[in-house]
Amino acid sequence: MEFSPASKVWVYQANRELSEIETAQLQPQLDQFASSWTAHNQQLKAAAQLVYNRFIVLIVDESQAGASGCSIDKSVRFMQDVEQEFGINLFDRFNTAYLKGDKIQSATREELEELLRTGKITGETIVFNNLINNLQDFETKWQVALKNSWHARVFGSLIRA
């Protein structure tokens, strides 16, 4: 499916990497949800994918039908069900994913503050900016240096070059 760069995107980050078995179970559920997702009884042009066995990305091309409050509520309920089934947390926005070498790590707010204080993470560390809003930003601004993400506003005084 082709999506407009302006398509709405939501990124849900799990607090841990999902196993291969879990991803094999989850992806069909994501596909089913996306194919049946509606707003005001109108089918949404949507996709749901698991990225890096850690991020669930929902995409809606609103050029055909826009996601409404009720349809967004459906997606949140679905994500809450996924949390329960897989024993993960998808709603902790301060759980930060970052690259350490070629591995994705995650840190709680407190852990991130300590990593910044000790210089184990710097402004150059690549983080995942899950607050992006559209497909174009997902493709260009999702993985960015910490100093260029929203994290810089929150943790600015701790960031080393």
GROMACS .gro file of N, CA and C in nm:
model
  483
    1MET      N    1   0.084  -0.118   0.000
    1MET     CA    2   0.000   0.000   0.000
    1MET      C    3   0.088   0.124   0.000
    2GLU      N    4   0.054   0.219  -0.082
    2GLU     CA    5   0.125   0.347  -0.085
    2GLU      C    6   0.054   0.446   0.007
    3PHE      N    7   0.133   0.520   0.083
    3PHE     CA    8   0.078   0.618   0.175
    3PHE      C    9   0.137   0.755   0.146
    4SER      N   10   0.054   0.856   0.162
    4SER     CA   11   0.097   0.995   0.148
    4SER      C   12   0.199   1.028   0.256
    5PRO      N   13   0.298   1.114   0.226
    5PRO     CA   14   0.394   1.156   0.329
    5PRO      C   15   0.323   1.226   0.447
    6ALA      N   16   0.204   1.279   0.423
    6ALA     CA   17   0.129   1.349   0.529
    6ALA      C   18   0.046   1.253   0.613
    7SER      N   19   0.051   1.123   0.584
    7SER     CA   20  -0.027   1.025   0.659
    7SER      C   21   0.006   1.034   0.808
    8LYS      N   22  -0.097   1.018   0.889
    8LYS     CA   23  -0.082   1.024   1.034
    8LYS      C   24  -0.010   0.898   1.082
    9VAL      N   25   0.084   0.916   1.176
    9VAL     CA   26   0.161   0.805   1.230
    9VAL      C   27   0.159   0.810   1.382
   10TRP      N   28   0.142   0.692   1.442
   10TRP     CA   29   0.156   0.676   1.587
   10TRP      C   30   0.262   0.570   1.609
   11VAL      N   31   0.354   0.595   1.700
   11VAL     CA   32   0.458   0.498   1.732
   11VAL      C   33   0.442   0.458   1.879
   12TYR      N   34   0.428   0.330   1.900
   12TYR     CA   35   0.421   0.274   2.035
   12TYR      C   36   0.548   0.193   2.058
   13GLN      N   37   0.620   0.226   2.162
   13GLN     CA   38   0.746   0.159   2.192
   13GLN      C   39   0.729   0.064   2.309
   14ALA      N   40   0.766  -0.060   2.287
   14ALA     CA   41   0.763  -0.158   2.395
   14ALA      C   42   0.883  -0.135   2.486
   15ASN      N   43   0.866  -0.167   2.612
   15ASN     CA   44   0.975  -0.149   2.708
   15ASN      C   45   1.080  -0.259   2.699
   16ARG      N   46   1.059  -0.353   2.607
   16ARG     CA   47   1.160  -0.457   2.584
   16ARG      C   48   1.145  -0.507   2.440
   17GLU      N   49   1.249  -0.573   2.394
   17GLU     CA   50   1.243  -0.633   2.261
   17GLU      C   51   1.154  -0.756   2.266
   18LEU      N   52   1.071  -0.772   2.167
   18LEU     CA   53   0.985  -0.890   2.157
   18LEU      C   54   1.064  -1.003   2.093
   19SER      N   55   1.036  -1.125   2.137
   19SER     CA   56   1.103  -1.242   2.080
   19SER      C   57   1.051  -1.268   1.938
   20GLU      N   58   1.121  -1.353   1.868
   20GLU     CA   59   1.076  -1.391   1.733
   20GLU      C   60   0.939  -1.459   1.739
   21ILE      N   61   0.917  -1.540   1.841
   21ILE     CA   62   0.788  -1.607   1.857
   21ILE      C   63   0.678  -1.504   1.880
   22GLU      N   64   0.707  -1.405   1.967
   22GLU     CA   65   0.608  -1.301   1.995
   22GLU      C   66   0.578  -1.218   1.870
   23THR      N   67   0.681  -1.184   1.794
   23THR     CA   68   0.658  -1.104   1.673
   23THR      C   69   0.576  -1.184   1.571
   24ALA      N   70   0.601  -1.314   1.563
   24ALA     CA   71   0.524  -1.399   1.471
   24ALA      C   72   0.377  -1.405   1.513
   25GLN      N   73   0.350  -1.394   1.643
   25GLN     CA   74   0.213  -1.392   1.692
   25GLN      C   75   0.149  -1.254   1.675
   26LEU      N   76   0.229  -1.149   1.695
   26LEU     CA   77   0.174  -1.013   1.697
   26LEU      C   78   0.146  -0.958   1.558
   27GLN      N   79   0.234  -0.979   1.461
   27GLN     CA   80   0.216  -0.915   1.331
   27GLN      C   81   0.081  -0.948   1.265
   28PRO      N   82   0.035  -1.074   1.269
   28PRO     CA   83  -0.099  -1.101   1.213
   28PRO      C   84  -0.211  -1.024   1.286
   29GLN      N   85  -0.196  -1.006   1.416
   29GLN     CA   86  -0.295  -0.928   1.492
   29GLN      C   87  -0.292  -0.782   1.446
   30LEU      N   88  -0.172  -0.729   1.423
   30LEU     CA   89  -0.160  -0.591   1.374
   30LEU      C   90  -0.224  -0.578   1.236
   31ASP      N   91  -0.196  -0.675   1.149
   31ASP     CA   92  -0.254  -0.673   1.014
   31ASP      C   93  -0.407  -0.677   1.021
   32GLN      N   94  -0.460  -0.763   1.108
   32GLN     CA   95  -0.605  -0.775   1.123
   32GLN      C   96  -0.665  -0.644   1.173
   33PHE      N   97  -0.600  -0.584   1.273
   33PHE     CA   98  -0.650  -0.458   1.327
   33PHE      C   99  -0.653  -0.351   1.217
   34ALA      N  100  -0.542  -0.336   1.145
   34ALA     CA  101  -0.534  -0.232   1.041
   34ALA      C  102  -0.637  -0.254   0.931
   35SER      N  103  -0.659  -0.378   0.893
   35SER     CA  104  -0.754  -0.405   0.785
   35SER      C  105  -0.900  -0.387   0.826
   36SER      N  106  -0.926  -0.388   0.956
   36SER     CA  107  -1.063  -0.370   1.002
   36SER      C  108  -1.086  -0.236   1.072
   37TRP      N  109  -0.987  -0.150   1.075
   37TRP     CA  110  -0.995  -0.022   1.146
   37TRP      C  111  -1.086   0.072   1.069
   38THR      N  112  -1.186   0.127   1.137
   38THR     CA  113  -1.282   0.217   1.074
   38THR      C  114  -1.298   0.344   1.155
   39ALA      N  115  -1.349   0.447   1.088
   39ALA     CA  116  -1.388   0.572   1.152
   39ALA      C  117  -1.527   0.606   1.099
   40HIS      N  118  -1.623   0.616   1.187
   40HIS     CA  119  -1.762   0.645   1.147
   40HIS      C  120  -1.809   0.548   1.039
   41ASN      N  121  -1.780   0.421   1.063
   41ASN     CA  122  -1.818   0.312   0.972
   41ASN      C  123  -1.755   0.321   0.835
   42GLN      N  124  -1.651   0.398   0.821
   42GLN     CA  125  -1.578   0.408   0.694
   42GLN      C  126  -1.440   0.345   0.714
   43GLN      N  127  -1.404   0.256   0.623
   43GLN     CA  128  -1.275   0.188   0.629
   43GLN      C  129  -1.161   0.289   0.620
   44LEU      N  130  -1.065   0.278   0.710
   44LEU     CA  131  -0.947   0.363   0.704
   44LEU      C  132  -0.841   0.296   0.617
   45LYS      N  133  -0.769   0.376   0.541
   45LYS     CA  134  -0.653   0.325   0.469
   45LYS      C  135  -0.540   0.323   0.571
   46ALA      N  136  -0.516   0.204   0.626
   46ALA     CA  137  -0.427   0.193   0.741
   46ALA      C  138  -0.331   0.076   0.727
   47ALA      N  139  -0.222   0.087   0.800
   47ALA     CA  140  -0.125  -0.022   0.812
   47ALA      C  141  -0.071  -0.021   0.954
   48ALA      N  142  -0.029  -0.138   0.997
   48ALA     CA  143   0.032  -0.152   1.129
   48ALA      C  144   0.150  -0.245   1.113
   49GLN      N  145   0.264  -0.203   1.163
   49GLN     CA  146   0.381  -0.288   1.148
   49GLN      C  147   0.466  -0.286   1.274
   50LEU      N  148   0.535  -0.393   1.293
   50LEU     CA  149   0.628  -0.406   1.404
   50LEU      C  150   0.767  -0.377   1.347
   51VAL      N  151   0.837  -0.282   1.407
   51VAL     CA  152   0.969  -0.241   1.359
   51VAL      C  153   1.072  -0.273   1.467
   52TYR      N  154   1.180  -0.336   1.427
   52TYR     CA  155   1.290  -0.371   1.518
   52TYR      C  156   1.243  -0.455   1.637
   53ASN      N  157   1.135  -0.528   1.622
   53ASN     CA  158   1.081  -0.613   1.729
   53ASN      C  159   1.053  -0.535   1.858
   54ARG      N  160   1.034  -0.403   1.846
   54ARG     CA  161   1.016  -0.320   1.965
   54ARG      C  162   0.912  -0.210   1.945
   55PHE      N  163   0.893  -0.164   1.825
   55PHE     CA  164   0.805  -0.050   1.797
   55PHE      C  165   0.686  -0.096   1.714
   56ILE      N  166   0.566  -0.055   1.757
   56ILE     CA  167   0.447  -0.077   1.676
   56ILE      C  168   0.413   0.056   1.612
   57VAL      N  169   0.407   0.056   1.479
   57VAL     CA  170   0.381   0.179   1.404
   57VAL      C  171   0.247   0.165   1.334
   58LEU      N  172   0.156   0.259   1.366
   58LEU     CA  173   0.026   0.265   1.299
   58LEU      C  174   0.029   0.381   1.202
   59ILE      N  175  -0.021   0.357   1.081
   59ILE     CA  176  -0.022   0.460   0.976
   59ILE      C  177  -0.164   0.470   0.921
   60VAL      N  178  -0.214   0.593   0.909
   60VAL     CA  179  -0.344   0.617   0.848
   60VAL      C  180  -0.329   0.726   0.744
   61ASP      N  181  -0.364   0.693   0.621
   61ASP     CA  182  -0.365   0.793   0.513
   61ASP      C  183  -0.501   0.861   0.519
   62GLU      N  184  -0.502   0.983   0.569
   62GLU     CA  185  -0.628   1.053   0.592
   62GLU      C  186  -0.684   1.120   0.465
   63SER      N  187  -0.623   1.095   0.350
   63SER     CA  188  -0.676   1.153   0.227
   63SER      C  189  -0.808   1.087   0.188
   64GLN      N  190  -0.833   0.964   0.236
   64GLN     CA  191  -0.959   0.896   0.207
   64GLN      C  192  -1.059   0.913   0.321
   65ALA      N  193  -1.012   0.888   0.441
   65ALA     CA  194  -1.095   0.904   0.561
   65ALA      C  195  -1.003   0.932   0.678
   66GLY      N  196  -1.043   1.028   0.759
   66GLY     CA  197  -0.959   1.067   0.872
   66GLY      C  198  -0.988   0.985   0.995
   67ALA      N  199  -0.884   0.968   1.076
   67ALA     CA  200  -0.901   0.900   1.204
   67ALA      C  201  -0.976   0.994   1.297
   68SER      N  202  -1.083   0.945   1.356
   68SER     CA  203  -1.165   1.025   1.447
   68SER      C  204  -1.132   0.989   1.591
   69GLY      N  205  -1.192   1.060   1.683
   69GLY     CA  206  -1.172   1.029   1.824
   69GLY      C  207  -1.207   0.885   1.857
   70CYS      N  208  -1.318   0.837   1.803
   70CYS     CA  209  -1.360   0.700   1.830
   70CYS      C  210  -1.264   0.599   1.770
   71SER      N  211  -1.215   0.625   1.650
   71SER     CA  212  -1.121   0.531   1.588
   71SER      C  213  -0.987   0.531   1.660
   72ILE      N  214  -0.946   0.647   1.709
   72ILE     CA  215  -0.822   0.654   1.787
   72ILE      C  216  -0.841   0.579   1.918
   73ASP      N  217  -0.958   0.592   1.979
   73ASP     CA  218  -0.989   0.516   2.101
   73ASP      C  219  -0.979   0.365   2.074
   74LYS      N  220  -1.027   0.321   1.958
   74LYS     CA  221  -1.017   0.179   1.922
   74LYS      C  222  -0.871   0.135   1.917
   75SER      N  223  -0.786   0.219   1.861
   75SER     CA  224  -0.645   0.182   1.851
   75SER      C  225  -0.580   0.176   1.989
   76VAL      N  226  -0.617   0.269   2.076
   76VAL     CA  227  -0.561   0.268   2.212
   76VAL      C  228  -0.606   0.142   2.286
   77ARG      N  229  -0.733   0.107   2.274
   77ARG     CA  230  -0.782  -0.016   2.338
   77ARG      C  231  -0.708  -0.139   2.283
   78PHE      N  232  -0.687  -0.140   2.151
   78PHE     CA  233  -0.614  -0.251   2.091
   78PHE      C  234  -0.472  -0.258   2.148
   79MET      N  235  -0.405  -0.144   2.160
   79MET     CA  236  -0.269  -0.142   2.215
   79MET      C  237  -0.268  -0.187   2.361
   80GLN      N  238  -0.371  -0.151   2.436
   80GLN     CA  239  -0.380  -0.196   2.576
   80GLN      C  240  -0.396  -0.348   2.581
   81ASP      N  241  -0.473  -0.403   2.487
   81ASP     CA  242  -0.488  -0.549   2.480
   81ASP      C  243  -0.354  -0.614   2.446
   82VAL      N  244  -0.279  -0.554   2.354
   82VAL     CA  245  -0.146  -0.605   2.318
   82VAL      C  246  -0.055  -0.603   2.440
   83GLU      N  247  -0.059  -0.494   2.516
   83GLU     CA  248   0.021  -0.486   2.639
   83GLU      C  249  -0.009  -0.604   2.731
   84GLN      N  250  -0.136  -0.629   2.753
   84GLN     CA  251  -0.177  -0.737   2.843
   84GLN      C  252  -0.131  -0.872   2.791
   85GLU      N  253  -0.154  -0.897   2.663
   85GLU     CA  254  -0.123  -1.027   2.606
   85GLU      C  255   0.027  -1.057   2.609
   86PHE      N  256   0.110  -0.955   2.582
   86PHE     CA  257   0.254  -0.979   2.569
   86PHE      C  258   0.334  -0.933   2.692
   87GLY      N  259   0.267  -0.880   2.793
   87GLY     CA  260   0.337  -0.839   2.913
   87GLY      C  261   0.438  -0.729   2.889
   88ILE      N  262   0.396  -0.628   2.811
   88ILE     CA  263   0.484  -0.515   2.779
   88ILE      C  264   0.415  -0.385   2.815
   89ASN      N  265   0.493  -0.278   2.819
   89ASN     CA  266   0.439  -0.143   2.841
   89ASN      C  267   0.460  -0.065   2.712
   90LEU      N  268   0.351  -0.015   2.656
   90LEU     CA  269   0.357   0.063   2.531
   90LEU      C  270   0.329   0.211   2.552
   91PHE      N  271   0.298   0.252   2.675
   91PHE     CA  272   0.252   0.389   2.696
   91PHE      C  273   0.344   0.474   2.783
   92ASP      N  274   0.461   0.427   2.816
   92ASP     CA  275   0.556   0.505   2.896
   92ASP      C  276   0.640   0.590   2.801
   93ARG      N  277   0.600   0.716   2.782
   93ARG     CA  278   0.670   0.804   2.688
   93ARG      C  279   0.810   0.843   2.734
   94PHE      N  280   0.840   0.822   2.862
   94PHE     CA  281   0.975   0.853   2.910
   94PHE      C  282   1.067   0.731   2.903
   95ASN      N  283   1.018   0.617   2.858
   95ASN     CA  284   1.105   0.504   2.833
   95ASN      C  285   1.170   0.533   2.698
   96THR      N  286   1.297   0.565   2.701
   96THR     CA  287   1.367   0.611   2.580
   96THR      C  288   1.446   0.499   2.517
   97ALA      N  289   1.425   0.479   2.389
   97ALA     CA  290   1.504   0.383   2.313
   97ALA      C  291   1.618   0.457   2.245
   98TYR      N  292   1.735   0.397   2.247
   98TYR     CA  293   1.852   0.459   2.185
   98TYR      C  294   1.942   0.350   2.128
   99LEU      N  295   2.029   0.392   2.038
   99LEU     CA  296   2.123   0.297   1.978
   99LEU      C  297   2.252   0.296   2.057
  100LYS      N  298   2.297   0.176   2.089
  100LYS     CA  299   2.429   0.156   2.149
  100LYS      C  300   2.499   0.058   2.056
  101GLY      N  301   2.589   0.110   1.974
  101GLY     CA  302   2.644   0.029   1.867
  101GLY      C  303   2.533   0.003   1.767
  102ASP      N  304   2.510  -0.123   1.737
  102ASP     CA  305   2.400  -0.156   1.646
  102ASP      C  306   2.281  -0.218   1.720
  103LYS      N  307   2.281  -0.207   1.851
  103LYS     CA  308   2.173  -0.262   1.933
  103LYS      C  309   2.084  -0.151   1.987
  104ILE      N  310   1.955  -0.179   1.993
  104ILE     CA  311   1.861  -0.085   2.052
  104ILE      C  312   1.849  -0.118   2.200
  105GLN      N  313   1.871  -0.017   2.282
  105GLN     CA  314   1.858  -0.028   2.427
  105GLN      C  315   1.743   0.062   2.469
  106SER      N  316   1.696   0.044   2.589
  106SER     CA  317   1.597   0.139   2.640
  106SER      C  318   1.632   0.173   2.783
  107ALA      N  319   1.585   0.291   2.824
  107ALA     CA  320   1.614   0.340   2.959
  107ALA      C  321   1.492   0.413   3.012
  108THR      N  322   1.467   0.394   3.140
  108THR     CA  323   1.364   0.472   3.207
  108THR      C  324   1.414   0.615   3.218
  109ARG      N  325   1.330   0.703   3.260
  109ARG     CA  326   1.371   0.843   3.278
  109ARG      C  327   1.490   0.853   3.373
  110GLU      N  328   1.483   0.783   3.485
  110GLU     CA  329   1.591   0.789   3.584
  110GLU      C  330   1.720   0.730   3.527
  111GLU      N  331   1.708   0.618   3.457
  111GLU     CA  332   1.827   0.556   3.396
  111GLU      C  333   1.888   0.648   3.291
  112LEU      N  334   1.803   0.713   3.211
  112LEU     CA  335   1.853   0.804   3.108
  112LEU      C  336   1.928   0.921   3.172
  113GLU      N  337   1.873   0.976   3.278
  113GLU     CA  338   1.940   1.086   3.347
  113GLU      C  339   2.079   1.043   3.394
  114GLU      N  340   2.090   0.923   3.449
  114GLU     CA  341   2.220   0.872   3.495
  114GLU      C  342   2.315   0.848   3.378
  115LEU      N  343   2.265   0.793   3.269
  115LEU     CA  344   2.348   0.771   3.150
  115LEU      C  345   2.400   0.903   3.094
  116LEU      N  346   2.317   1.005   3.099
  116LEU     CA  347   2.360   1.138   3.054
  116LEU      C  348   2.464   1.197   3.149
  117ARG      N  349   2.440   1.186   3.279
  117ARG     CA  350   2.534   1.240   3.379
  117ARG      C  351   2.673   1.177   3.366
  118THR      N  352   2.675   1.047   3.340
  118THR     CA  353   2.802   0.975   3.332
  118THR      C  354   2.864   0.978   3.193
  119GLY      N  355   2.796   1.040   3.098
  119GLY     CA  356   2.851   1.052   2.963
  119GLY      C  357   2.839   0.926   2.879
  120LYS      N  358   2.765   0.826   2.928
  120LYS     CA  359   2.746   0.703   2.850
  120LYS      C  360   2.651   0.726   2.733
  121ILE      N  361   2.568   0.828   2.746
  121ILE     CA  362   2.484   0.878   2.637
  121ILE      C  363   2.516   1.026   2.625
  122THR      N  364   2.531   1.073   2.501
  122THR     CA  365   2.562   1.214   2.477
  122THR      C  366   2.460   1.272   2.381
  123GLY      N  367   2.478   1.398   2.347
  123GLY     CA  368   2.390   1.463   2.251
  123GLY      C  369   2.395   1.400   2.113
  124GLU      N  370   2.503   1.327   2.085
  124GLU     CA  371   2.519   1.261   1.955
  124GLU      C  372   2.454   1.123   1.950
  125THR      N  373   2.416   1.069   2.065
  125THR     CA  374   2.354   0.937   2.069
  125THR      C  375   2.223   0.939   1.991
  126ILE      N  376   2.203   0.838   1.906
  126ILE     CA  377   2.079   0.829   1.828
  126ILE      C  378   1.967   0.775   1.918
  127VAL      N  379   1.858   0.851   1.923
  127VAL     CA  380   1.738   0.812   1.997
  127VAL      C  381   1.622   0.800   1.900
  128PHE      N  382   1.517   0.738   1.947
  128PHE     CA  383   1.396   0.720   1.866
  128PHE      C  384   1.293   0.821   1.914
  129ASN      N  385   1.259   0.915   1.826
  129ASN     CA  386   1.166   1.023   1.857
  129ASN      C  387   1.025   0.976   1.824
  130ASN      N  388   0.960   0.911   1.920
  130ASN     CA  389   0.829   0.851   1.897
  130ASN      C  390   0.716   0.952   1.897
  131LEU      N  391   0.747   1.080   1.911
  131LEU     CA  392   0.644   1.183   1.909
  131LEU      C  393   0.620   1.240   1.769
  132ILE      N  394   0.684   1.182   1.669
  132ILE     CA  395   0.660   1.229   1.531
  132ILE      C  396   0.513   1.210   1.497
  133ASN      N  397   0.465   1.288   1.399
  133ASN     CA  398   0.321   1.287   1.369
  133ASN      C  399   0.282   1.233   1.234
  134ASN      N  400   0.374   1.234   1.139
  134ASN     CA  401   0.335   1.191   1.005
  134ASN      C  402   0.444   1.102   0.943
  135LEU      N  403   0.410   1.043   0.830
  135LEU     CA  404   0.498   0.946   0.766
  135LEU      C  405   0.629   1.010   0.723
  136GLN      N  406   0.623   1.132   0.672
  136GLN     CA  407   0.747   1.199   0.630
  136GLN      C  408   0.841   1.215   0.750
  137ASP      N  409   0.788   1.259   0.863
  137ASP     CA  410   0.872   1.274   0.983
  137ASP      C  411   0.921   1.138   1.032
  138PHE      N  412   0.838   1.036   1.021
  138PHE     CA  413   0.882   0.902   1.060
  138PHE      C  414   1.003   0.861   0.978
  139GLU      N  415   0.999   0.890   0.850
  139GLU     CA  416   1.108   0.849   0.761
  139GLU      C  417   1.233   0.935   0.776
  140THR      N  418   1.218   1.059   0.825
  140THR     CA  419   1.334   1.150   0.831
  140THR      C  420   1.374   1.195   0.970
  141LYS      N  421   1.283   1.188   1.067
  141LYS     CA  422   1.311   1.244   1.200
  141LYS      C  423   1.285   1.147   1.314
  142TRP      N  424   1.260   1.021   1.283
  142TRP     CA  425   1.231   0.925   1.389
  142TRP      C  426   1.359   0.887   1.463
  143GLN      N  427   1.465   0.859   1.388
  143GLN     CA  428   1.593   0.825   1.448
  143GLN      C  429   1.683   0.947   1.434
  144VAL      N  430   1.707   1.015   1.545
  144VAL     CA  431   1.783   1.141   1.541
  144VAL      C  432   1.880   1.148   1.659
  145ALA      N  433   1.978   1.236   1.646
  145ALA     CA  434   2.067   1.262   1.759
  145ALA      C  435   1.985   1.318   1.874
  146LEU      N  436   2.015   1.277   1.994
  146LEU     CA  437   1.942   1.320   2.112
  146LEU      C  438   1.931   1.472   2.117
  147LYS      N  439   2.037   1.542   2.080
  147LYS     CA  440   2.037   1.688   2.086
  147LYS      C  441   1.935   1.749   1.990
  148ASN      N  442   1.886   1.673   1.892
  148ASN     CA  443   1.788   1.722   1.795
  148ASN      C  444   1.647   1.669   1.821
  149SER      N  445   1.626   1.603   1.933
  149SER     CA  446   1.495   1.545   1.963
  149SER      C  447   1.430   1.622   2.078
  150TRP      N  448   1.307   1.584   2.109
  150TRP     CA  449   1.236   1.646   2.222
  150TRP      C  450   1.310   1.621   2.352
  151HIS      N  451   1.391   1.518   2.358
  151HIS     CA  452   1.467   1.487   2.479
  151HIS      C  453   1.558   1.603   2.520
  152ALA      N  454   1.605   1.679   2.423
  152ALA     CA  455   1.695   1.791   2.452
  152ALA      C  456   1.625   1.898   2.535
  153ARG      N  457   1.495   1.918   2.512
  153ARG     CA  458   1.422   2.016   2.592
  153ARG      C  459   1.405   1.970   2.736
  154VAL      N  460   1.388   1.840   2.756
  154VAL     CA  461   1.364   1.787   2.890
  154VAL      C  462   1.494   1.766   2.967
  155PHE      N  463   1.597   1.717   2.898
  155PHE     CA  464   1.721   1.679   2.965
  155PHE      C  465   1.838   1.770   2.928
  156GLY      N  466   1.809   1.886   2.872
  156GLY     CA  467   1.912   1.976   2.818
  156GLY      C  468   2.031   2.000   2.908
  157SER      N  469   2.011   2.022   3.035
  157SER     CA  470   2.122   2.055   3.124
  157SER      C  471   2.215   1.937   3.145
  158LEU      N  472   2.171   1.817   3.113
  158LEU     CA  473   2.254   1.697   3.133
  158LEU      C  474   2.328   1.654   3.007
  159ILE      N  475   2.296   1.714   2.895
  159ILE     CA  476   2.349   1.666   2.765
  159ILE      C  477   2.490   1.719   2.742
  160ARG      N  478   2.578   1.624   2.713
  160ARG     CA  479   2.715   1.656   2.672
  160ARG      C  480   2.723   1.645   2.521
  161ALA      N  481   2.814   1.720   2.464
  161ALA     CA  482   2.831   1.715   2.318
  161ALA      C  483   2.877   1.579   2.273
   0.00000   0.00000   0.00000
